[in-house]
Coordinates of C-alpha atoms in Angstrom, one line a residue:
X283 CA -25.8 5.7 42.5
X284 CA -23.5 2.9 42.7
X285 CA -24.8 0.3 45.5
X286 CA -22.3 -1.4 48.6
X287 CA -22.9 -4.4 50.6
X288 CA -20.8 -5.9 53.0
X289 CA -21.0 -7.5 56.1
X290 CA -19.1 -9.0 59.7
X291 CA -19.7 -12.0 61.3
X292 CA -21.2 -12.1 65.2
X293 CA -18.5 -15.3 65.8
X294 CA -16.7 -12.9 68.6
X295 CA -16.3 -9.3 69.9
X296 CA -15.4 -6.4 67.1
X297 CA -11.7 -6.1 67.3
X298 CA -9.8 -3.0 65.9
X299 CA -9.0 -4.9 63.6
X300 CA -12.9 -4.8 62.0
X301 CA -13.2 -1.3 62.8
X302 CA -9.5 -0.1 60.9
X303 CA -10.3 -2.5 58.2
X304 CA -13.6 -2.3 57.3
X305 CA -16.3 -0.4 59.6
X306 CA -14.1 3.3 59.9
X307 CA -14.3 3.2 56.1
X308 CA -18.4 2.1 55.8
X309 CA -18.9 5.2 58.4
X310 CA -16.4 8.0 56.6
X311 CA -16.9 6.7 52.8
X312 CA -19.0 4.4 51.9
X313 CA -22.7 4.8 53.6
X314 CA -22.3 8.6 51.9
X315 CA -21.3 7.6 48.4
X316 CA -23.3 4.9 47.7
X317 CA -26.6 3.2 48.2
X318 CA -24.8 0.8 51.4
X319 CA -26.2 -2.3 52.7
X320 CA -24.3 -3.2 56.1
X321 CA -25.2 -6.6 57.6
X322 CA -24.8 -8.8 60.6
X323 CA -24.0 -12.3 58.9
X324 CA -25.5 -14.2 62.0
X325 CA -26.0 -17.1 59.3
X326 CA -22.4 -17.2 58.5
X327 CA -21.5 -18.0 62.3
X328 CA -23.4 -21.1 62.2
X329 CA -20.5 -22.6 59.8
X330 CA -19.1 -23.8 63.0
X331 CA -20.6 -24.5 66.6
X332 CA -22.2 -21.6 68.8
X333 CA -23.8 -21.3 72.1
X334 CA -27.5 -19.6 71.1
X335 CA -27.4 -17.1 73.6
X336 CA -24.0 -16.2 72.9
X337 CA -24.8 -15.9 69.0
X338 CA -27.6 -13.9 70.0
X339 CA -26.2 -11.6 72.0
X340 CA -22.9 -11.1 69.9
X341 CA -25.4 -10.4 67.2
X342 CA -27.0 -7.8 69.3
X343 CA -23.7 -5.9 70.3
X344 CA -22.1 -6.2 66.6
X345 CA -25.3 -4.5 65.1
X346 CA -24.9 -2.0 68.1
X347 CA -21.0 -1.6 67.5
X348 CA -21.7 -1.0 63.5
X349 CA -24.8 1.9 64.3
X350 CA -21.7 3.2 67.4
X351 CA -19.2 3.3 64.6
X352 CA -21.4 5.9 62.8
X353 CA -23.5 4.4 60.6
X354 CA -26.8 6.3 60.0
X355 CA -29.9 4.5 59.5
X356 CA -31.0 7.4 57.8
X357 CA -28.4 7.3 55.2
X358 CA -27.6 3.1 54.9
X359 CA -29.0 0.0 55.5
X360 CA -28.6 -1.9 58.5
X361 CA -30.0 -5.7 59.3
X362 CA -29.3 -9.0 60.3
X363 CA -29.0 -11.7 57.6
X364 CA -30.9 -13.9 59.0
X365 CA -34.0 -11.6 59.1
X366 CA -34.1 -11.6 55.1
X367 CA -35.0 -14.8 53.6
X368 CA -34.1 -14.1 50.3
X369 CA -30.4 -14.5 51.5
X370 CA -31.2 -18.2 51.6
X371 CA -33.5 -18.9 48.6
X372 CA -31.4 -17.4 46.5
X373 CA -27.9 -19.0 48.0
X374 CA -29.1 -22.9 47.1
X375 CA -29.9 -21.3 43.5
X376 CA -26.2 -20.5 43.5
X377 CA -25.2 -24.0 44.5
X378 CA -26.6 -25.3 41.7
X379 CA -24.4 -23.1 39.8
X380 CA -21.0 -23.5 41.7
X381 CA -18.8 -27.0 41.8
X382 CA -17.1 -29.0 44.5
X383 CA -13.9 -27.8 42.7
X384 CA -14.5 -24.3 43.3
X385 CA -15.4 -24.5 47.5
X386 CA -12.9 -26.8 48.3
X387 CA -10.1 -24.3 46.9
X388 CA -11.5 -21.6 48.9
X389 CA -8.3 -20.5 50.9
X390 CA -9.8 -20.1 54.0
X391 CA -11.9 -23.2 53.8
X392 CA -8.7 -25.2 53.9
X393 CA -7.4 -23.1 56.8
X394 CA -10.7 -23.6 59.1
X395 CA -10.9 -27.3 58.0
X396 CA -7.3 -27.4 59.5
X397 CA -8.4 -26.2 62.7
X398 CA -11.0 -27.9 63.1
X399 CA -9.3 -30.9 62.8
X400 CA -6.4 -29.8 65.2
X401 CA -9.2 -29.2 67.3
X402 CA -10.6 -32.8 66.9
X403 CA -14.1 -31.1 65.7
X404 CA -16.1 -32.7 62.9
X405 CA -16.5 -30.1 60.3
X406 CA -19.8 -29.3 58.9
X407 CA -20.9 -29.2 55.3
X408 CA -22.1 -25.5 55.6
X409 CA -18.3 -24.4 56.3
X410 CA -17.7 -26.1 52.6
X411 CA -20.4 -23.9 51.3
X412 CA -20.9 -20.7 52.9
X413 CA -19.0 -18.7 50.2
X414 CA -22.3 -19.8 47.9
X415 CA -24.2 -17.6 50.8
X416 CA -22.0 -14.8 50.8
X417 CA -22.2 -14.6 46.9
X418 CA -26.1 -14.6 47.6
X419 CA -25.5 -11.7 50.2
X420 CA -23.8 -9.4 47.5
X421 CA -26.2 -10.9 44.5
X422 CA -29.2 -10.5 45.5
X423 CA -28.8 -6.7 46.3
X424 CA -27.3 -6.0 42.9
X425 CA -24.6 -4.8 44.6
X426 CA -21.5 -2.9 42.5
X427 CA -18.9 -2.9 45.1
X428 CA -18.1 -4.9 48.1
X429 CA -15.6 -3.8 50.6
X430 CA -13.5 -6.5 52.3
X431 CA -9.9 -7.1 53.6
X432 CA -7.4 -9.1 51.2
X433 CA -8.5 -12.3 53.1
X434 CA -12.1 -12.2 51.4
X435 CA -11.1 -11.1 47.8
X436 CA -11.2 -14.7 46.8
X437 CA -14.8 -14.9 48.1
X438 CA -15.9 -11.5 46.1
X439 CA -14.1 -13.6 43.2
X440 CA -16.3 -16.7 43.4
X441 CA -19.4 -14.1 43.9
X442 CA -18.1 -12.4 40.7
X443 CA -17.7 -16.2 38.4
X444 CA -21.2 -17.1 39.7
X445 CA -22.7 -14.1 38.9
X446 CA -20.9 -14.0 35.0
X447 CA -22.1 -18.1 34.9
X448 CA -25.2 -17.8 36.1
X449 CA -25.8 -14.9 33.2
X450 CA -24.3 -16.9 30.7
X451 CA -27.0 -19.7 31.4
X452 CA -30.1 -18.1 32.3
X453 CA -30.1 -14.5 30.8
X454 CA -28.7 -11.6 32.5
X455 CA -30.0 -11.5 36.0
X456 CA -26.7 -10.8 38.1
X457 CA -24.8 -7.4 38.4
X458 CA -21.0 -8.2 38.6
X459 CA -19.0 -7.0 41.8
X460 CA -16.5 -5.6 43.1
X461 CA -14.0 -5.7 45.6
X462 CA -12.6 -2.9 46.8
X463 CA -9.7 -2.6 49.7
X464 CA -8.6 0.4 52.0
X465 CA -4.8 1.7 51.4
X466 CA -4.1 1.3 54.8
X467 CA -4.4 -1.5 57.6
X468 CA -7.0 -3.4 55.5
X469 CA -5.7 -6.2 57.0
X470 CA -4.8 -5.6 60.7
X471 CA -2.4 -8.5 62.4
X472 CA -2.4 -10.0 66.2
X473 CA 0.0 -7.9 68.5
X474 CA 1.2 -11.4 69.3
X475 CA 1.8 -13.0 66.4
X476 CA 2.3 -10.4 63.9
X477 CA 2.3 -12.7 60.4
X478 CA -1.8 -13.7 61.6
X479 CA -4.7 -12.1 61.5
X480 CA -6.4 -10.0 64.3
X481 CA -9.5 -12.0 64.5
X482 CA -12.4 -12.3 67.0
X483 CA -11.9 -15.7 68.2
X484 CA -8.1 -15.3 70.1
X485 CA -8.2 -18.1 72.6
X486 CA -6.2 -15.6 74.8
X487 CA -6.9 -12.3 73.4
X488 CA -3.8 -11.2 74.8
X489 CA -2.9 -10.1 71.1
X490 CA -6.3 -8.6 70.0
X491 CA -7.7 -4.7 71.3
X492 CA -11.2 -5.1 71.6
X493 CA -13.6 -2.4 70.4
X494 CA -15.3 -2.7 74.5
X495 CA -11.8 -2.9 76.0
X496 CA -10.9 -0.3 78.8
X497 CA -8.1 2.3 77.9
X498 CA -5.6 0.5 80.3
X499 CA -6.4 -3.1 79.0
X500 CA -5.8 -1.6 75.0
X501 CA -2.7 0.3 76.6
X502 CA -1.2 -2.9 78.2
X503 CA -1.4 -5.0 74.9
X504 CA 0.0 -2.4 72.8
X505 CA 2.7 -2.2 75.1
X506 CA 3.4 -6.2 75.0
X507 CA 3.1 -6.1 71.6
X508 CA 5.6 -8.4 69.9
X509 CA 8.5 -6.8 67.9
X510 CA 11.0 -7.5 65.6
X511 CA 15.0 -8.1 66.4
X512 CA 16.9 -5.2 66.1
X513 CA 16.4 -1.7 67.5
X514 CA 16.1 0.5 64.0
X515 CA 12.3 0.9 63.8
X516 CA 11.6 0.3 59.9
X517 CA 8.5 -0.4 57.9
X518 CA 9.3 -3.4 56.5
X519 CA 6.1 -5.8 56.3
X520 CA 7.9 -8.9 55.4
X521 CA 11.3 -8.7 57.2
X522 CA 9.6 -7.2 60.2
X523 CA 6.4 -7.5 61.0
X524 CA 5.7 -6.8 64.3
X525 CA 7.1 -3.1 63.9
X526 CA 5.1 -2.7 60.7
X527 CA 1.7 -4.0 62.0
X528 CA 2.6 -1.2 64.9
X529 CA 2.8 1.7 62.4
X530 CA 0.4 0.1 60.0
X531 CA -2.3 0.7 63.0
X532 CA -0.8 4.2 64.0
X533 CA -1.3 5.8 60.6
X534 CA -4.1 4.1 60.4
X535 CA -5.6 5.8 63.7
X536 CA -3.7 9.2 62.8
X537 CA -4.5 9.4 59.6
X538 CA -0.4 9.2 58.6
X539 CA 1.7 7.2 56.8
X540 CA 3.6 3.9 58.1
X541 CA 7.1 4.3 56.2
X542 CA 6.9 8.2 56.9
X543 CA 6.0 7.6 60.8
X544 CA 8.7 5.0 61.0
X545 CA 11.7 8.3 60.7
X546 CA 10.4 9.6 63.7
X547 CA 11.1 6.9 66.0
X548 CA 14.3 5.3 67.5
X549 CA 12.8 3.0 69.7
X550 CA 10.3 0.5 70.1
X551 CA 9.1 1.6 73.4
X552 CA 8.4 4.9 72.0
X553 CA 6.6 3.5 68.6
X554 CA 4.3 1.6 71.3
X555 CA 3.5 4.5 73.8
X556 CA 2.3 6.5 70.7
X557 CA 0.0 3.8 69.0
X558 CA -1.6 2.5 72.3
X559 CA -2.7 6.3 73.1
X560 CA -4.0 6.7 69.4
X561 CA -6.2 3.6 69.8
X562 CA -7.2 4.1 73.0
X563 CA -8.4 7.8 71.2
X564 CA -9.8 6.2 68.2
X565 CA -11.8 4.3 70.5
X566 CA -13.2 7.0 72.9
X567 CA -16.0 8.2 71.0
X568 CA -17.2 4.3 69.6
X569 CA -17.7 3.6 73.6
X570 CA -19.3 6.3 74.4
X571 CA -21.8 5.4 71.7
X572 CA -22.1 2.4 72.9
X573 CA -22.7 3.0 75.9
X574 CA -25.7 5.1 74.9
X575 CA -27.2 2.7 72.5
X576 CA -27.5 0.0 74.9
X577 CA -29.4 1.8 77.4
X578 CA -32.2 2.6 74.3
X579 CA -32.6 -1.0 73.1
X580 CA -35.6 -0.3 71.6
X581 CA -33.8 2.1 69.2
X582 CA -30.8 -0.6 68.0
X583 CA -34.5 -2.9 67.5
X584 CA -36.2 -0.2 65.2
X585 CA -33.6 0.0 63.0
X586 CA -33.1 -3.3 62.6
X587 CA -36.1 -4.1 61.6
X588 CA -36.4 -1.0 58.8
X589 CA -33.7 -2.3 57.7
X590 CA -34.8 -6.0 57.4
X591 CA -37.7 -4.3 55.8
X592 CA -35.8 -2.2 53.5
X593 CA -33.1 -5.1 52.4
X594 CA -35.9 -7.3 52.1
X595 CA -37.4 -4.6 49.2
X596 CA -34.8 -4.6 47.6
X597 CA -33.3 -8.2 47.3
X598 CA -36.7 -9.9 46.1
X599 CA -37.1 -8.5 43.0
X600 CA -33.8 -9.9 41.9
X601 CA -33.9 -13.2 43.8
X602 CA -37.4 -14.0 42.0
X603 CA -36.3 -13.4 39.1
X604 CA -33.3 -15.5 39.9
X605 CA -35.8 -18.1 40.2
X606 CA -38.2 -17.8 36.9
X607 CA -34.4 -17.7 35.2
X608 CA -33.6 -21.0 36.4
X609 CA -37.2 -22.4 35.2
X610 CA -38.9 -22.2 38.6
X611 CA -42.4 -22.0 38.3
X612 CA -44.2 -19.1 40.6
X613 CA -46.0 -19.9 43.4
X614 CA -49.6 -21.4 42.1
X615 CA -51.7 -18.2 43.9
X616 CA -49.5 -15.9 42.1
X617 CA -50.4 -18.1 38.6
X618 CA -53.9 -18.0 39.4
X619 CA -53.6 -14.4 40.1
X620 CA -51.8 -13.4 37.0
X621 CA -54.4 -15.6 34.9
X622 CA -57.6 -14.1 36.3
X623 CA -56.8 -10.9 35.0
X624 CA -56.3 -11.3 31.7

């Protein structure tokens, strides 16, 4: 069986976004068709600064959003990065493999640099080299397939040339991966500014639907969702944006098609009754979840932990051999160990 890791970072609350783009398709496809790692990159938040009890608890309710989403414990993995040490042994490893050259044409690195500096922020050296860790997430699990949004292709990419150099140098330790992208609404765009992202850190959040936000609050944004000029509602996802990201996000809930829902609409206000309602039922059954989980704490804990356990299994067999690749002696107890019984 083929094995998928991916992950989301604990930086802000899940928007729909996340759960259109990546954690509807972990629940319906990938957790049953594959031997699927899901993780909380908690390590990947610190690129930039965090309040600790806000990083803690975000990490709490994202692990509790992913197991509300439907995944099954039973079925798939499910831990926080930072619970697995291998992720961070093998990820300097990695740096000795990659270049300056290579981090500093990561896409979004130039993008968060930029607003960090807008910001007046120093930036810190671990938002240079983070896609090194997140080539350590998917490498040390051996992982086939990793299923992300267009935005982190480049990232699988990088995981993919360290992986093949690494190999090249050392002896074939490294399976190659994938990335693999959903049809529809991989990427999901602000109801505000329709050519960006939906992400979890919106200052105003006036363009992001929350996967915690009450049915009126999702219905309200929907509604104030920016459009396009002109009345003709078109999918057209470069001359009109707003409109597409609108139908983009009603197939995406109805399980129909964005240029084919477009013909039955003649008016915007229409378009955004109909894709507010099909959100707000998308989202119905996520909440109540929710809701359930967080009054059995000690539940969302358990499986946390067997799944620290169970990641932990299966990422050190790799990651130490990783290590005697690269000429790293063992540990001296395990030398003494291995020479006392022959």
């Amino acid at each position: 069986m083929k094995r998928v890791f991916s992950g989301i970072q604990p930086t802000g609350h899940l928007t729909l976004g996340n759960y259109l783009g990546a954690l509807r398709r972990w629940v319906e496809s990938d957790q049953h068709q594959a031997d699927a790692l899901f993780c909380v990159v908690d390590l990947h938040a610190l690129t930039v600064d965090q309040d600790p009890a806000r990083l803690r608890r975000l990490s709490r309710q994202t692990a509790t959003l992913m197991l509300a989403a439907g995944l099954d414990p039973e079925v798939c993995t499910v831990f926080l990065q930072s619970h697995v040490d291998e992720h961070t042994r093998l990820s300097y490893l990695l740096e000795c493999v990659a270049t300056d050259g290579e981090m500093r044409r990561m896409i979004q690195y130039k993008e968060k640099v930029a607003r960090q500096q807008e910001r007046g922020a120093s930036v810190r050296l671990s938002l240079l080299t983070y896609p090194v860790l997140m080539a350590a997430d998917i490498l040390g699990y051996g992982a086939d397939e990793v299923p992300v949004g267009d935005d982190q292709v480049q990232h699988v990419e990088l995981a993919r040339d360290l992986a093949v150099r690494f190999n090249q140098r050392y002896g074939h330790t490294f399976v190659v991966p994938k990335a693999t992208r959903p049809s529809v609404a991989a990427r999901v765009m602000n109801l505000q500014n329709p050519v960006t992202k939906m992400g979890k850190s919106d200052e105003s959040g006036l363009g992001v639907v929350y996967l915690l936000d009450e049915p009126d609050d999702v219905r309200k944004k929907v509604m104030r969702a920016v459009t396009d000029s002109g009345r003709d509602v078109e999918y057209d996802r470069e001359g009109r944006p707003g409109v597409a990201n609108l139908l983009e996000i009603l197939a995406a809930c109805t399980g129909g098609n964005p240029e084919a829902l477009a013909g039955g609409y003649e008016s915007y206000g229409a378009l955004k009754k109909d894709t507010a309602e099909a959100v707000v039922e998308v989202l119905r059954p996520v909440q109540a979840r929710h809701r359930e989980l967080c009054a059995d704490p000690a539940y969302v804990e358990g499986v946390l932990r067997d799944g620290a356990e169970k990641a932990r299994a299966m990422a050190r067999p790799t990651v130490d051999a990783a290590y005697r690749a690269i000429g790293l002696l063992p540990p001296l107890f395990e030398t003494a160990l291995s020479g006392a019984g022959r």
